[in-house]
């Protein structure tokens, strides 16, 4: 073990790794997009079931 402190990134370092705010914002935007698409697909499927049920031959 050494007594040297951990080296911090140099000034002006703009990392873009998984801990950065930009990464988190992009992840949230992507998640919202996926949820909206999945929600619309699910709603469309339900609409199709009701439509086919209402127009089913007797």
PDB file of N, CA and C in Angstrom:
ATOM      1  N   UNK A   1       0.833  -1.172   0.000  1.00  0.00           N
ATOM      2  CA  UNK A   1       0.000   0.000   0.000  1.00  0.00           C
ATOM      3  C   UNK A   1       0.875   1.231   0.000  1.00  0.00           C
ATOM      4  N   UNK A   2       0.484   2.226  -0.765  1.00  0.00           N
ATOM      5  CA  UNK A   2       1.242   3.467  -0.804  1.00  0.00           C
ATOM      6  C   UNK A   2       0.433   4.576  -0.158  1.00  0.00           C
ATOM      7  N   UNK A   3       1.118   5.646   0.166  1.00  0.00           N
ATOM      8  CA  UNK A   3       0.449   6.792   0.767  1.00  0.00           C
ATOM      9  C   UNK A   3       0.027   7.820  -0.274  1.00  0.00           C
ATOM     10  N   UNK A   4       0.176   7.489  -1.552  1.00  0.00           N
ATOM     11  CA  UNK A   4      -0.197   8.427  -2.607  1.00  0.00           C
ATOM     12  C   UNK A   4      -1.717   8.465  -2.750  1.00  0.00           C
ATOM     13  N   UNK A   5      -2.275   9.660  -2.878  1.00  0.00           N
ATOM     14  CA  UNK A   5      -3.733   9.750  -3.080  1.00  0.00           C
ATOM     15  C   UNK A   5      -4.099   9.244  -4.475  1.00  0.00           C
ATOM     16  N   UNK A   6      -5.320   8.830  -4.624  1.00  0.00           N
ATOM     17  CA  UNK A   6      -5.788   8.362  -5.934  1.00  0.00           C
ATOM     18  C   UNK A   6      -5.732   9.521  -6.917  1.00  0.00           C
ATOM     19  N   UNK A   7      -5.340   9.227  -8.127  1.00  0.00           N
ATOM     20  CA  UNK A   7      -5.225  10.277  -9.142  1.00  0.00           C
ATOM     21  C   UNK A   7      -6.612  10.627  -9.673  1.00  0.00           C
ATOM     22  N   UNK A   8      -6.918  11.917  -9.622  1.00  0.00           N
ATOM     23  CA  UNK A   8      -8.184  12.405 -10.163  1.00  0.00           C
ATOM     24  C   UNK A   8      -7.980  12.737 -11.634  1.00  0.00           C
ATOM     25  N   UNK A   9      -9.040  12.723 -12.424  1.00  0.00           N
ATOM     26  CA  UNK A   9      -8.904  13.114 -13.833  1.00  0.00           C
ATOM     27  C   UNK A   9      -8.394  14.542 -13.926  1.00  0.00           C
ATOM     28  N   UNK A  10      -7.666  14.830 -14.972  1.00  0.00           N
ATOM     29  CA  UNK A  10      -7.110  16.171 -15.126  1.00  0.00           C
ATOM     30  C   UNK A  10      -8.224  17.182 -15.369  1.00  0.00           C
ATOM     31  N   UNK A  11      -7.931  18.452 -15.110  1.00  0.00           N
ATOM     32  CA  UNK A  11      -8.926  19.509 -15.260  1.00  0.00           C
ATOM     33  C   UNK A  11      -9.445  19.525 -16.694  1.00  0.00           C
ATOM     34  N   UNK A  12     -10.725  19.732 -16.851  1.00  0.00           N
ATOM     35  CA  UNK A  12     -11.318  19.789 -18.172  1.00  0.00           C
ATOM     36  C   UNK A  12     -11.719  18.417 -18.695  1.00  0.00           C
ATOM     37  N   UNK A  13     -11.560  17.395 -17.877  1.00  0.00           N
ATOM     38  CA  UNK A  13     -11.911  16.047 -18.324  1.00  0.00           C
ATOM     39  C   UNK A  13     -13.419  15.930 -18.418  1.00  0.00           C
ATOM     40  N   UNK A  14     -13.886  15.576 -19.564  1.00  0.00           N
ATOM     41  CA  UNK A  14     -15.314  15.365 -19.776  1.00  0.00           C
ATOM     42  C   UNK A  14     -15.512  13.888 -20.071  1.00  0.00           C
ATOM     43  N   UNK A  15     -15.628  13.093 -19.078  1.00  0.00           N
ATOM     44  CA  UNK A  15     -15.766  11.655 -19.219  1.00  0.00           C
ATOM     45  C   UNK A  15     -17.063  11.325 -19.919  1.00  0.00           C
ATOM     46  N   UNK A  16     -17.791  10.647 -20.100  1.00  0.00           N
ATOM     47  CA  UNK A  16     -19.023  10.306 -20.755  1.00  0.00           C
ATOM     48  C   UNK A  16     -19.354   8.906 -20.354  1.00  0.00           C
ATOM     49  N   UNK A  17     -18.792   8.477 -19.262  1.00  0.00           N
ATOM     50  CA  UNK A  17     -19.006   7.111 -18.826  1.00  0.00           C
ATOM     51  C   UNK A  17     -20.376   6.924 -18.194  1.00  0.00           C
ATOM     52  N   UNK A  18     -20.592   5.765 -17.650  1.00  0.00           N
ATOM     53  CA  UNK A  18     -21.893   5.393 -17.118  1.00  0.00           C
ATOM     54  C   UNK A  18     -22.304   6.234 -15.922  1.00  0.00           C
ATOM     55  N   UNK A  19     -21.397   6.954 -15.303  1.00  0.00           N
ATOM     56  CA  UNK A  19     -21.765   7.759 -14.150  1.00  0.00           C
ATOM     57  C   UNK A  19     -22.051   9.204 -14.486  1.00  0.00           C
ATOM     58  N   UNK A  20     -21.862   9.596 -15.726  1.00  0.00           N
ATOM     59  CA  UNK A  20     -22.020  11.008 -16.075  1.00  0.00           C
ATOM     60  C   UNK A  20     -23.490  11.388 -16.191  1.00  0.00           C
ATOM     61  N   UNK A  21     -23.765  12.659 -16.017  1.00  0.00           N
ATOM     62  CA  UNK A  21     -25.136  13.162 -16.116  1.00  0.00           C
ATOM     63  C   UNK A  21     -25.677  12.992 -17.528  1.00  0.00           C
ATOM     64  N   UNK A  22     -24.831  13.214 -18.520  1.00  0.00           N
ATOM     65  CA  UNK A  22     -25.278  13.077 -19.915  1.00  0.00           C
ATOM     66  C   UNK A  22     -25.730  11.645 -20.189  1.00  0.00           C
ATOM     67  N   UNK A  23     -24.988  10.689 -19.687  1.00  0.00           N
ATOM     68  CA  UNK A  23     -25.346   9.273 -19.865  1.00  0.00           C
ATOM     69  C   UNK A  23     -26.682   8.983 -19.191  1.00  0.00           C
ATOM     70  N   UNK A  24     -26.866   9.512 -17.993  1.00  0.00           N
ATOM     71  CA  UNK A  24     -28.107   9.272 -17.258  1.00  0.00           C
ATOM     72  C   UNK A  24     -29.299   9.894 -17.980  1.00  0.00           C
ATOM     73  N   UNK A  25     -29.120  11.103 -18.512  1.00  0.00           N
ATOM     74  CA  UNK A  25     -30.197  11.766 -19.236  1.00  0.00           C
ATOM     75  C   UNK A  25     -30.570  10.981 -20.483  1.00  0.00           C
ATOM     76  N   UNK A  26     -29.550  10.497 -21.194  1.00  0.00           N
ATOM     77  CA  UNK A  26     -29.810   9.694 -22.388  1.00  0.00           C
ATOM     78  C   UNK A  26     -30.515   8.392 -22.030  1.00  0.00           C
ATOM     79  N   UNK A  27     -30.119   7.783 -20.920  1.00  0.00           N
ATOM     80  CA  UNK A  27     -30.729   6.528 -20.490  1.00  0.00           C
ATOM     81  C   UNK A  27     -32.202   6.747 -20.133  1.00  0.00           C
ATOM     82  N   UNK A  28     -32.505   7.840 -19.470  1.00  0.00           N
ATOM     83  CA  UNK A  28     -33.893   8.135 -19.113  1.00  0.00           C
ATOM     84  C   UNK A  28     -34.704   8.401 -20.372  1.00  0.00           C
ATOM     85  N   UNK A  29     -34.163   9.171 -21.305  1.00  0.00           N
ATOM     86  CA  UNK A  29     -34.879   9.468 -22.545  1.00  0.00           C
ATOM     87  C   UNK A  29     -35.141   8.181 -23.324  1.00  0.00           C
ATOM     88  N   UNK A  30     -34.164   7.303 -23.393  1.00  0.00           N
ATOM     89  CA  UNK A  30     -34.331   6.037 -24.105  1.00  0.00           C
ATOM     90  C   UNK A  30     -35.396   5.176 -23.412  1.00  0.00           C
ATOM     91  N   UNK A  31     -35.359   5.131 -22.089  1.00  0.00           N
ATOM     92  CA  UNK A  31     -36.330   4.340 -21.338  1.00  0.00           C
ATOM     93  C   UNK A  31     -37.747   4.869 -21.560  1.00  0.00           C
ATOM     94  N   UNK A  32     -37.924   6.195 -21.550  1.00  0.00           N
ATOM     95  CA  UNK A  32     -39.245   6.783 -21.797  1.00  0.00           C
ATOM     96  C   UNK A  32     -39.708   6.425 -23.199  1.00  0.00           C
ATOM     97  N   UNK A  33     -38.830   6.510 -24.181  1.00  0.00           N
ATOM     98  CA  UNK A  33     -39.175   6.168 -25.561  1.00  0.00           C
ATOM     99  C   UNK A  33     -39.639   4.716 -25.650  1.00  0.00           C
ATOM    100  N   UNK A  34     -38.904   3.808 -25.035  1.00  0.00           N
ATOM    101  CA  UNK A  34     -39.264   2.387 -25.068  1.00  0.00           C
ATOM    102  C   UNK A  34     -40.602   2.167 -24.377  1.00  0.00           C
ATOM    103  N   UNK A  35     -40.829   2.799 -23.224  1.00  0.00           N
ATOM    104  CA  UNK A  35     -42.095   2.633 -22.511  1.00  0.00           C
ATOM    105  C   UNK A  35     -43.260   3.173 -23.333  1.00  0.00           C
ATOM    106  N   UNK A  36     -43.084   4.304 -23.991  1.00  0.00           N
ATOM    107  CA  UNK A  36     -44.158   4.875 -24.811  1.00  0.00           C
ATOM    108  C   UNK A  36     -44.476   3.945 -25.974  1.00  0.00           C
ATOM    109  N   UNK A  37     -43.457   3.442 -26.652  1.00  0.00           N
ATOM    110  CA  UNK A  37     -43.684   2.525 -27.769  1.00  0.00           C
ATOM    111  C   UNK A  37     -44.352   1.251 -27.267  1.00  0.00           C
ATOM    112  N   UNK A  38     -43.844   0.664 -26.200  1.00  0.00           N
ATOM    113  CA  UNK A  38     -44.422  -0.570 -25.663  1.00  0.00           C
ATOM    114  C   UNK A  38     -45.862  -0.329 -25.201  1.00  0.00           C
ATOM    115  N   UNK A  39     -46.129   0.814 -24.599  1.00  0.00           N
ATOM    116  CA  UNK A  39     -47.490   1.136 -24.169  1.00  0.00           C
ATOM    117  C   UNK A  39     -48.448   1.242 -25.344  1.00  0.00           C
ATOM    118  N   UNK A  40     -47.988   1.863 -26.437  1.00  0.00           N
ATOM    119  CA  UNK A  40     -48.837   1.979 -27.615  1.00  0.00           C
ATOM    120  C   UNK A  40     -49.062   0.621 -28.285  1.00  0.00           C
ATOM    121  N   UNK A  41     -48.044  -0.206 -28.307  1.00  0.00           N
ATOM    122  CA  UNK A  41     -48.207  -1.550 -28.883  1.00  0.00           C
ATOM    123  C   UNK A  41     -49.217  -2.342 -28.051  1.00  0.00           C
ATOM    124  N   UNK A  42     -49.113  -2.286 -26.746  1.00  0.00           N
ATOM    125  CA  UNK A  42     -50.042  -2.993 -25.869  1.00  0.00           C
ATOM    126  C   UNK A  42     -51.464  -2.445 -26.042  1.00  0.00           C
ATOM    127  N   UNK A  43     -51.605  -1.120 -26.085  1.00  0.00           N
ATOM    128  CA  UNK A  43     -52.926  -0.523 -26.270  1.00  0.00           C
ATOM    129  C   UNK A  43     -53.502  -0.909 -27.631  1.00  0.00           C
ATOM    130  N   UNK A  44     -52.668  -0.944 -28.651  1.00  0.00           N
ATOM    131  CA  UNK A  44     -53.131  -1.364 -29.976  1.00  0.00           C
ATOM    132  C   UNK A  44     -53.588  -2.811 -29.971  1.00  0.00           C
ATOM    133  N   UNK A  45     -52.899  -3.663 -29.256  1.00  0.00           N
ATOM    134  CA  UNK A  45     -53.292  -5.068 -29.151  1.00  0.00           C
ATOM    135  C   UNK A  45     -54.645  -5.193 -28.450  1.00  0.00           C
ATOM    136  N   UNK A  46     -54.830  -4.444 -27.351  1.00  0.00           N
ATOM    137  CA  UNK A  46     -56.121  -4.468 -26.669  1.00  0.00           C
ATOM    138  C   UNK A  46     -57.239  -3.959 -27.574  1.00  0.00           C
ATOM    139  N   UNK A  47     -56.963  -2.875 -28.294  1.00  0.00           N
ATOM    140  CA  UNK A  47     -57.951  -2.332 -29.230  1.00  0.00           C
ATOM    141  C   UNK A  47     -58.306  -3.377 -30.274  1.00  0.00           C
ATOM    142  N   UNK A  48     -57.322  -4.093 -30.801  1.00  0.00           N
ATOM    143  CA  UNK A  48     -57.565  -5.138 -31.787  1.00  0.00           C
ATOM    144  C   UNK A  48     -58.441  -6.248 -31.200  1.00  0.00           C
ATOM    145  N   UNK A  49     -58.172  -6.656 -29.961  1.00  0.00           N
ATOM    146  CA  UNK A  49     -58.991  -7.687 -29.333  1.00  0.00           C
ATOM    147  C   UNK A  49     -60.451  -7.240 -29.201  1.00  0.00           C
ATOM    148  N   UNK A  50     -60.668  -6.006 -28.748  1.00  0.00           N
ATOM    149  CA  UNK A  50     -62.037  -5.512 -28.615  1.00  0.00           C
ATOM    150  C   UNK A  50     -62.703  -5.375 -29.980  1.00  0.00           C
ATOM    151  N   UNK A  51     -61.975  -4.892 -30.973  1.00  0.00           N
ATOM    152  CA  UNK A  51     -62.522  -4.731 -32.315  1.00  0.00           C
ATOM    153  C   UNK A  51     -62.927  -6.082 -32.895  1.00  0.00           C
ATOM    154  N   UNK A  52     -62.031  -7.054 -32.796  1.00  0.00           N
ATOM    155  CA  UNK A  52     -62.354  -8.388 -33.327  1.00  0.00           C
ATOM    156  C   UNK A  52     -63.479  -9.030 -32.535  1.00  0.00           C
ATOM    157  N   UNK A  53     -63.524  -8.806 -31.227  1.00  0.00           N
ATOM    158  CA  UNK A  53     -64.610  -9.354 -30.419  1.00  0.00           C
ATOM    159  C   UNK A  53     -65.954  -8.759 -30.779  1.00  0.00           C
ATOM    160  N   UNK A  54     -66.010  -7.470 -31.098  1.00  0.00           N
ATOM    161  CA  UNK A  54     -67.248  -6.820 -31.454  1.00  0.00           C
ATOM    162  C   UNK A  54     -67.718  -7.197 -32.849  1.00  0.00           C
ATOM    163  N   UNK A  55     -66.800  -7.571 -33.728  1.00  0.00           N
ATOM    164  CA  UNK A  55     -67.143  -7.907 -35.112  1.00  0.00           C
ATOM    165  C   UNK A  55     -67.051  -9.399 -35.402  1.00  0.00           C
ATOM    166  N   UNK A  56     -67.061 -10.193 -34.370  1.00  0.00           N
ATOM    167  CA  UNK A  56     -66.964 -11.639 -34.564  1.00  0.00           C
ATOM    168  C   UNK A  56     -68.281 -12.172 -35.136  1.00  0.00           C
ATOM    169  N   UNK A  57     -68.197 -13.107 -36.056  1.00  0.00           N
ATOM    170  CA  UNK A  57     -69.439 -13.695 -36.605  1.00  0.00           C
ATOM    171  C   UNK A  57     -70.154 -14.509 -35.526  1.00  0.00           C
ATOM    172  N   UNK A  58     -71.454 -14.504 -35.589  1.00  0.00           N
ATOM    173  CA  UNK A  58     -72.240 -15.222 -34.573  1.00  0.00           C
ATOM    174  C   UNK A  58     -72.657 -16.581 -35.071  1.00  0.00           C
TER     175      UNK A  58
END
